[in-house]
Amino acid sequence: MAATLIDGKAFAAKVRGQVAEHVARLKEEHGITPGLAVVLVGEDPASQVYVRSKGKSTVEVGMNSYEHKLDAETSEADLLALIGKLNSDPAVNGILVQLPLPKHMNEELVINSIAPEKDVDGFHISNVGLLGTGQKSMVPCTPLGCLMMLRDHHGSLSGMDAVVIGRSNIVGKPMAQLLLGDSCTVTIAHSRTKDLPEVVRRADIVVAAVGRPEMVPGDWIKEGATVIDVGINRIERGGKNVLVGDVDFASAAERAGAITPVPGGVGPMTIACLLANTVTAACRAHNLAEPEGLTA
Ligand code: NAD
C-alpha cells in the first residue's frame, strides 16, 4: 500500500477529546452543561443501535443526553408537539430526530419543525440555505467530518479539484458546498454522470458517497489523490459478513496519496461531529466563543 491511511477512529477520538475539554470549560466557567435530545420513533433495529451509541457518546464527553422513544404508531402531531417542547427547553441545545421516520410521517415537515439553531444534523432548510450562501450554520455531521479530515491532512484545500460522487441531501450536496467554501473546484457526479471514470481521474480529492460496494476501482484514482470513502456497505465475503466502502480499498490505496478505510474512516467522525455541533450550538445559545476547529 502506497497511500497514507487517514485514521478516522483516532481523529474522532481527538475531536471527542476537544469537545470534552470545551464542555468541562463551559461547566466550570459558566455553569452550563450542553444537552442533546435524540428522538426515536419506532423499533428499527439499526436506528436503535445508532441512538444508543449517540446517547453513550454524549454522556462520555460530559454532556446531558435526553432520549425520547416513541412507538411506531405515534401520530405526527404528537411528534411535532414533542419537538415544540424541546425547541423551547433551555437545557436542550441540540435536537436530533433519528431517520427514517415511519411512513405515515412527513420527514421534511418534521425536520423543518426543529429550531434551526438546535438542528445539530444540519438538515433544516434554513441551515441548508445558510450553508449554500456561505453563512454560519449547523453543518451535516458526515460531510463536516470529511472536511475536518481533509483540512487536517492538507492544511489548505484552495484550488484543488474535488469530485463528490453522490448528490444526496445528507452527504453529497453539503459535502460539495463545504469543499466550495474551502475554494476547491467542485464537481458533483451521480448516477447519470457520463464517463464517471474520466471525471474521477481528474480529481485531487475524491469523496465517494454512493452506497455501492467497491464501485470505484483503483484505476479511476489519480496518482497521489486523497480518497474519502463515505460508503458503508454490508456484504458477504468468504462466508462472513463484512463492511466495505464505495471504493475498492486495496487497488485505490496503490495509487492514492491518502485514503480513509472502511470501517474506521468516516464512520467514527460522524458521531464526533454530532457532539461538536451540540457544543457549538450551546456556545451560540449563550453568546460564548465557539470551540476552534470544530465547525466549518
Ligand atoms: P443516497 O442513496 O441518498 O445517495 C446515493 C447517491 O449516489 C445518489 O445521489 C445517486 O445519484 C448516486 N449514485 C447511485 N448510483 C450511482 C452510480 N452508479 N454512479 C454514480 N453515482 C451513483 O445515499 P447517502 O445517504 O448519500 O449515502 C451514501 C453512502 O454513504 C451509503 O453507503 C451510506 O450508508 C453511507 N453513509 C455513511 C455515513 C457515515 O457516517 N459514514 C453517513 C451517511 C451515509
GROMACS .gro file of C-alpha atoms and ligand atoms in nm:
model
  340
    1MET     CA    1   0.000   0.000   0.000
    2ALA     CA    2   0.149   0.333  -0.107
    3ALA     CA    3  -0.115   0.564   0.041
    4THR     CA    4  -0.113   0.722   0.387
    5LEU     CA    5  -0.401   0.586   0.592
    6ILE     CA    6  -0.631   0.858   0.726
    7ASP     CA    7  -0.728   0.712   1.060
    8GLY     CA    8  -1.083   0.831   1.127
    9LYS     CA    9  -1.105   0.638   1.453
   10ALA     CA   10  -0.803   0.817   1.601
   11PHE     CA   11  -0.912   1.152   1.458
   12ALA     CA   12  -1.263   1.109   1.602
   13ALA     CA   13  -1.112   1.032   1.945
   14LYS     CA   14  -0.917   1.359   1.921
   15VAL     CA   15  -1.232   1.554   1.827
   16ARG     CA   16  -1.426   1.395   2.115
   17GLY     CA   17  -1.140   1.496   2.346
   18GLN     CA   18  -1.161   1.857   2.225
   19VAL     CA   19  -1.539   1.853   2.276
   20ALA     CA   20  -1.496   1.713   2.630
   21GLU     CA   21  -1.244   1.986   2.715
   22HIS     CA   22  -1.479   2.255   2.591
   23VAL     CA   23  -1.773   2.105   2.780
   24ALA     CA   24  -1.564   2.100   3.101
   25ARG     CA   25  -1.477   2.468   3.049
   26LEU     CA   26  -1.844   2.558   2.989
   27LYS     CA   27  -1.939   2.387   3.315
   28GLU     CA   28  -1.656   2.534   3.518
   29GLU     CA   29  -1.664   2.891   3.391
   30HIS     CA   30  -2.031   2.937   3.306
   31GLY     CA   31  -2.224   2.662   3.488
   32ILE     CA   32  -2.356   2.534   3.154
   33THR     CA   33  -2.392   2.165   3.067
   34PRO     CA   34  -2.483   2.125   2.698
   35GLY     CA   35  -2.767   1.882   2.628
   36LEU     CA   36  -2.856   1.670   2.325
   37ALA     CA   37  -3.207   1.529   2.277
   38VAL     CA   38  -3.241   1.230   2.046
   39VAL     CA   39  -3.587   1.126   1.932
   40LEU     CA   40  -3.651   0.776   1.802
   41VAL     CA   41  -3.987   0.675   1.657
   42GLY     CA   42  -4.043   0.301   1.619
   43GLU     CA   43  -3.823  -0.003   1.673
   44ASP     CA   44  -3.597  -0.015   1.367
   45PRO     CA   45  -3.302  -0.223   1.495
   46ALA     CA   46  -3.030  -0.021   1.316
   47SER     CA   47  -3.180   0.308   1.443
   48GLN     CA   48  -3.193   0.170   1.799
   49VAL     CA   49  -2.820   0.091   1.780
   50TYR     CA   50  -2.740   0.441   1.645
   51VAL     CA   51  -2.948   0.613   1.913
   52ARG     CA   52  -2.789   0.409   2.193
   53SER     CA   53  -2.442   0.485   2.068
   54LYS     CA   54  -2.518   0.859   2.029
   55GLY     CA   55  -2.652   0.872   2.387
   56LYS     CA   56  -2.346   0.692   2.525
   57SER     CA   57  -2.101   0.918   2.338
   58THR     CA   58  -2.289   1.229   2.457
   59VAL     CA   59  -2.256   1.127   2.822
   60GLU     CA   60  -1.889   1.030   2.775
   61VAL     CA   61  -1.795   1.388   2.678
   62GLY     CA   62  -1.979   1.525   2.982
   63MET     CA   63  -2.299   1.646   2.815
   64ASN     CA   64  -2.655   1.561   2.910
   65SER     CA   65  -2.835   1.310   2.691
   66TYR     CA   66  -3.214   1.307   2.667
   67GLU     CA   67  -3.360   1.007   2.486
   68HIS     CA   68  -3.721   1.013   2.371
   69LYS     CA   69  -3.851   0.680   2.242
   70LEU     CA   70  -4.192   0.690   2.082
   71ASP     CA   71  -4.378   0.391   1.948
   72ALA     CA   72  -4.419   0.339   1.575
   73GLU     CA   73  -4.789   0.437   1.584
   74THR     CA   74  -4.723   0.781   1.737
   75SER     CA   75  -4.906   1.049   1.539
   76GLU     CA   76  -4.717   1.317   1.352
   77ALA     CA   77  -4.897   1.577   1.566
   78ASP     CA   78  -4.762   1.419   1.886
   79LEU     CA   79  -4.408   1.412   1.746
   80LEU     CA   80  -4.437   1.779   1.644
   81ALA     CA   81  -4.563   1.863   1.994
   82LEU     CA   82  -4.259   1.693   2.149
   83ILE     CA   83  -4.023   1.881   1.915
   84GLY     CA   84  -4.201   2.205   2.011
   85LYS     CA   85  -4.130   2.134   2.379
   86LEU     CA   86  -3.764   2.053   2.309
   87ASN     CA   87  -3.733   2.371   2.100
   88SER     CA   88  -3.831   2.582   2.399
   89ASP     CA   89  -3.638   2.384   2.663
   90PRO     CA   90  -3.320   2.580   2.754
   91ALA     CA   91  -3.149   2.262   2.879
   92VAL     CA   92  -3.164   2.119   2.526
   93ASN     CA   93  -2.907   2.264   2.285
   94GLY     CA   94  -2.929   2.001   2.014
   95ILE     CA   95  -3.222   1.802   1.877
   96LEU     CA   96  -3.182   1.502   1.651
   97VAL     CA   97  -3.474   1.308   1.508
   98GLN     CA   98  -3.345   0.968   1.401
   99LEU     CA   99  -3.432   0.892   1.038
  100PRO     CA  100  -3.601   0.716   0.870
  101LEU     CA  101  -3.938   0.802   1.024
  102PRO     CA  102  -4.241   0.572   0.988
  103LYS     CA  103  -4.420   0.605   0.654
  104HIS     CA  104  -4.719   0.799   0.794
  105MET     CA  105  -4.493   1.094   0.883
  106ASN     CA  106  -4.369   1.373   0.658
  107GLU     CA  107  -3.993   1.380   0.717
  108GLU     CA  108  -3.941   1.726   0.569
  109LEU     CA  109  -4.216   1.875   0.783
  110VAL     CA  110  -4.074   1.712   1.097
  111ILE     CA  111  -3.714   1.820   1.029
  112ASN     CA  112  -3.823   2.174   0.949
  113SER     CA  113  -4.011   2.195   1.280
  114ILE     CA  114  -3.681   2.174   1.473
  115ALA     CA  115  -3.548   2.517   1.579
  116PRO     CA  116  -3.266   2.575   1.323
  117GLU     CA  117  -3.017   2.672   1.595
  118LYS     CA  118  -3.078   2.333   1.764
  119ASP     CA  119  -3.072   2.133   1.438
  120VAL     CA  120  -2.743   1.951   1.505
  121ASP     CA  121  -2.795   1.727   1.199
  122GLY     CA  122  -2.793   2.037   0.979
  123PHE     CA  123  -3.090   1.916   0.772
  124HIS     CA  124  -3.330   2.208   0.839
  125ILE     CA  125  -3.400   2.409   0.526
  126SER     CA  126  -3.262   2.725   0.695
  127ASN     CA  127  -2.930   2.554   0.763
  128VAL     CA  128  -2.919   2.421   0.406
  129GLY     CA  129  -2.970   2.777   0.280
  130LEU     CA  130  -2.714   2.926   0.520
  131LEU     CA  131  -2.452   2.669   0.415
  132GLY     CA  132  -2.531   2.730   0.047
  133THR     CA  133  -2.479   3.103   0.089
  134GLY     CA  134  -2.159   3.065   0.293
  135GLN     CA  135  -2.312   3.182   0.622
  136LYS     CA  136  -2.272   3.042   0.973
  137SER     CA  137  -2.497   2.735   1.001
  138MET     CA  138  -2.530   2.392   1.155
  139VAL     CA  139  -2.340   2.163   0.915
  140PRO     CA  140  -2.442   1.799   0.850
  141CYS     CA  141  -2.217   1.572   1.058
  142THR     CA  142  -2.083   1.328   0.798
  143PRO     CA  143  -1.960   1.591   0.548
  144LEU     CA  144  -1.826   1.802   0.836
  145GLY     CA  145  -1.620   1.502   0.949
  146CYS     CA  146  -1.486   1.454   0.594
  147LEU     CA  147  -1.391   1.822   0.574
  148MET     CA  148  -1.208   1.808   0.909
  149MET     CA  149  -1.001   1.509   0.793
  150LEU     CA  150  -0.920   1.677   0.460
  151ARG     CA  151  -0.815   2.002   0.630
  152ASP     CA  152  -0.605   1.810   0.879
  153HIS     CA  153  -0.427   1.620   0.601
  154HIS     CA  154  -0.378   1.905   0.353
  155GLY     CA  155  -0.389   2.226   0.552
  156SER     CA  156  -0.537   2.440   0.272
  157LEU     CA  157  -0.768   2.285   0.010
  158SER     CA  158  -0.766   2.602  -0.202
  159GLY     CA  159  -0.757   2.541  -0.577
  160MET     CA  160  -0.779   2.162  -0.555
  161ASP     CA  161  -1.002   1.968  -0.795
  162ALA     CA  162  -1.261   1.780  -0.590
  163VAL     CA  163  -1.511   1.524  -0.717
  164VAL     CA  164  -1.800   1.422  -0.494
  165ILE     CA  165  -1.974   1.105  -0.615
  166GLY     CA  166  -2.335   1.113  -0.494
  167ARG     CA  167  -2.580   1.402  -0.468
  168SER     CA  168  -2.786   1.318  -0.160
  169ASN     CA  169  -2.908   1.596   0.068
  170ILE     CA  170  -2.733   1.446   0.370
  171VAL     CA  171  -2.388   1.378   0.224
  172GLY     CA  172  -2.314   1.465  -0.141
  173LYS     CA  173  -2.467   1.814  -0.169
  174PRO     CA  174  -2.347   1.955   0.165
  175MET     CA  175  -2.003   1.799   0.105
  176ALA     CA  176  -1.981   1.984  -0.226
  177GLN     CA  177  -2.084   2.312  -0.056
  178LEU     CA  178  -1.816   2.268   0.211
  179LEU     CA  179  -1.545   2.198  -0.045
  180LEU     CA  180  -1.656   2.502  -0.244
  181GLY     CA  181  -1.638   2.705   0.077
  182ASP     CA  182  -1.275   2.593   0.109
  183SER     CA  183  -1.210   2.711  -0.250
  184CYS     CA  184  -1.193   2.375  -0.426
  185THR     CA  185  -1.311   2.341  -0.786
  186VAL     CA  186  -1.600   2.104  -0.726
  187THR     CA  187  -1.773   1.851  -0.949
  188ILE     CA  188  -2.076   1.658  -0.823
  189ALA     CA  189  -2.106   1.325  -1.002
  190HIS     CA  190  -2.411   1.100  -0.979
  191SER     CA  191  -2.590   0.806  -1.136
  192ARG     CA  192  -2.641   0.993  -1.467
  193THR     CA  193  -2.286   1.127  -1.497
  194LYS     CA  194  -2.128   1.047  -1.834
  195ASP     CA  195  -1.789   0.877  -1.822
  196LEU     CA  196  -1.755   0.870  -1.443
  197PRO     CA  197  -1.404   0.712  -1.458
  198GLU     CA  198  -1.269   1.012  -1.653
  199VAL     CA  199  -1.439   1.259  -1.416
  200VAL     CA  200  -1.287   1.087  -1.113
  201ARG     CA  201  -0.942   1.066  -1.277
  202ARG     CA  202  -0.922   1.449  -1.277
  203ALA     CA  203  -0.970   1.475  -0.902
  204ASP     CA  204  -0.714   1.569  -0.639
  205ILE     CA  205  -0.985   1.485  -0.383
  206VAL     CA  206  -1.243   1.210  -0.432
  207VAL     CA  207  -1.534   1.179  -0.190
  208ALA     CA  208  -1.740   0.868  -0.260
  209ALA     CA  209  -2.093   0.867  -0.113
  210VAL     CA  210  -2.295   0.627  -0.324
  211GLY     CA  211  -2.384   0.312  -0.130
  212ARG     CA  212  -2.249   0.063  -0.389
  213PRO     CA  213  -1.984  -0.177  -0.260
  214GLU     CA  214  -1.636  -0.112  -0.402
  215MET     CA  215  -1.769   0.054  -0.718
  216VAL     CA  216  -1.466   0.288  -0.752
  217PRO     CA  217  -1.164   0.083  -0.865
  218GLY     CA  218  -0.804   0.194  -0.818
  219ASP     CA  219  -0.751   0.276  -1.185
  220TRP     CA  220  -1.004   0.564  -1.158
  221ILE     CA  221  -0.785   0.731  -0.896
  222LYS     CA  222  -0.529   0.992  -1.000
  223GLU     CA  223  -0.180   0.917  -0.868
  224GLY     CA  224  -0.144   1.088  -0.529
  225ALA     CA  225  -0.512   1.187  -0.488
  226THR     CA  226  -0.685   1.190  -0.149
  227VAL     CA  227  -0.975   0.947  -0.125
  228ILE     CA  228  -1.252   0.984   0.135
  229ASP     CA  229  -1.483   0.683   0.136
  230VAL     CA  230  -1.820   0.758   0.295
  231GLY     CA  231  -1.989   0.437   0.182
  232ILE     CA  232  -2.090   0.175   0.436
  233ASN     CA  233  -2.194  -0.147   0.264
  234ARG     CA  234  -2.250  -0.482   0.430
  235ILE     CA  235  -2.154  -0.770   0.201
  236GLU     CA  236  -2.079  -1.139   0.235
  237ARG     CA  237  -1.719  -1.240   0.168
  238GLY     CA  238  -1.560  -1.575   0.239
  239GLY     CA  239  -1.873  -1.682   0.428
  240LYS     CA  240  -1.858  -1.380   0.660
  241ASN     CA  241  -2.049  -1.052   0.676
  242VAL     CA  242  -1.804  -0.768   0.625
  243LEU     CA  243  -1.827  -0.390   0.586
  244VAL     CA  244  -1.679  -0.233   0.276
  245GLY     CA  245  -1.684   0.116   0.132
  246ASP     CA  246  -1.774   0.252  -0.210
  247VAL     CA  247  -1.406   0.239  -0.308
  248ASP     CA  248  -1.206  -0.075  -0.376
  249PHE     CA  249  -0.963  -0.006  -0.094
  250ALA     CA  250  -0.678  -0.241  -0.197
  251SER     CA  251  -0.639  -0.113  -0.553
  252ALA     CA  252  -0.715   0.252  -0.466
  253ALA     CA  253  -0.454   0.253  -0.189
  254GLU     CA  254  -0.189   0.162  -0.450
  255ARG     CA  255  -0.248   0.490  -0.635
  256ALA     CA  256  -0.388   0.735  -0.379
  257GLY     CA  257  -0.171   0.965  -0.171
  258ALA     CA  258  -0.405   0.921   0.125
  259ILE     CA  259  -0.721   0.719   0.187
  260THR     CA  260  -0.978   0.651   0.457
  261PRO     CA  261  -1.054   0.286   0.542
  262VAL     CA  262  -1.398   0.130   0.594
  263PRO     CA  263  -1.461   0.069   0.877
  264GLY     CA  264  -1.257   0.316   1.081
  265GLY     CA  265  -1.263   0.615   0.845
  266VAL     CA  266  -1.559   0.849   0.801
  267GLY     CA  267  -1.794   0.644   1.024
  268PRO     CA  268  -1.648   0.736   1.365
  269MET     CA  269  -1.623   1.102   1.260
  270THR     CA  270  -2.000   1.132   1.217
  271ILE     CA  271  -2.084   1.092   1.588
  272ALA     CA  272  -1.781   1.302   1.689
  273CYS     CA  273  -1.917   1.584   1.471
  274LEU     CA  274  -2.264   1.546   1.621
  275LEU     CA  275  -2.107   1.613   1.962
  276ALA     CA  276  -1.906   1.901   1.813
  277ASN     CA  277  -2.226   2.053   1.668
  278THR     CA  278  -2.401   2.023   2.006
  279VAL     CA  279  -2.126   2.207   2.194
  280THR     CA  280  -2.118   2.469   1.916
  281ALA     CA  281  -2.497   2.512   1.948
  282ALA     CA  282  -2.463   2.552   2.328
  283CYS     CA  283  -2.197   2.823   2.282
  284ARG     CA  284  -2.410   3.009   2.028
  285ALA     CA  285  -2.716   2.988   2.256
  286HIS     CA  286  -2.519   3.162   2.532
  287ASN     CA  287  -2.327   3.405   2.307
  288LEU     CA  288  -1.997   3.244   2.402
  289ALA     CA  289  -1.690   3.183   2.185
  290GLU     CA  290  -1.723   2.867   1.976
  291PRO     CA  291  -1.462   2.591   2.005
  292GLU     CA  292  -1.195   2.633   1.740
  293GLY     CA  293  -1.157   2.372   1.467
  294LEU     CA  294  -1.491   2.204   1.539
  295THR     CA  295  -1.702   2.395   1.289
  296ALA     CA  296  -1.684   2.461   0.915
  297NAD     P1  297  -2.825   0.802  -0.120
  297NAD     O1  298  -2.876   0.669  -0.165
  297NAD     O2  299  -2.919   0.903  -0.065
  297NAD     O3  300  -2.746   0.870  -0.241
  297NAD     C1  301  -2.662   0.797  -0.324
  297NAD     C2  302  -2.615   0.884  -0.437
  297NAD     O4  303  -2.530   0.805  -0.521
  297NAD     C3  304  -2.726   0.938  -0.526
  297NAD     O5  305  -2.713   1.077  -0.534
  297NAD     C4  306  -2.703   0.874  -0.663
  297NAD     O6  307  -2.719   0.967  -0.771
  297NAD     C5  308  -2.558   0.832  -0.656
  297NAD     N1  309  -2.536   0.711  -0.735
  297NAD     C6  310  -2.609   0.597  -0.733
  297NAD     N2  311  -2.557   0.510  -0.821
  297NAD     C7  312  -2.451   0.569  -0.880
  297NAD     C8  313  -2.358   0.531  -0.979
  297NAD     N3  314  -2.364   0.411  -1.036
  297NAD     N4  315  -2.263   0.618  -1.015
  297NAD     C9  316  -2.255   0.739  -0.957
  297NAD     N5  317  -2.340   0.782  -0.861
  297NAD    C10  318  -2.437   0.697  -0.824
  297NAD     O7  319  -2.708   0.769  -0.017
  297NAD     P2  320  -2.642   0.858   0.101
  297NAD     O8  321  -2.740   0.869   0.213
  297NAD     O9  322  -2.578   0.979   0.045
  297NAD    O10  323  -2.528   0.754   0.147
  297NAD    C11  324  -2.425   0.713   0.060
  297NAD    C12  325  -2.341   0.608   0.129
  297NAD    O11  326  -2.280   0.667   0.243
  297NAD    C13  327  -2.418   0.487   0.182
  297NAD    O12  328  -2.335   0.374   0.174
  297NAD    C14  329  -2.441   0.521   0.329
  297NAD    O13  330  -2.454   0.406   0.410
  297NAD    C15  331  -2.314   0.595   0.360
  297NAD     N6  332  -2.324   0.689   0.471
  297NAD    C16  333  -2.227   0.682   0.565
  297NAD    C17  334  -2.229   0.770   0.672
  297NAD    C18  335  -2.121   0.761   0.774
  297NAD    O14  336  -2.138   0.801   0.887
  297NAD     N7  337  -2.003   0.715   0.736
  297NAD    C19  338  -2.331   0.864   0.685
  297NAD    C20  339  -2.428   0.871   0.584
  297NAD    C21  340  -2.422   0.783   0.476
   0.00000   0.00000   0.00000
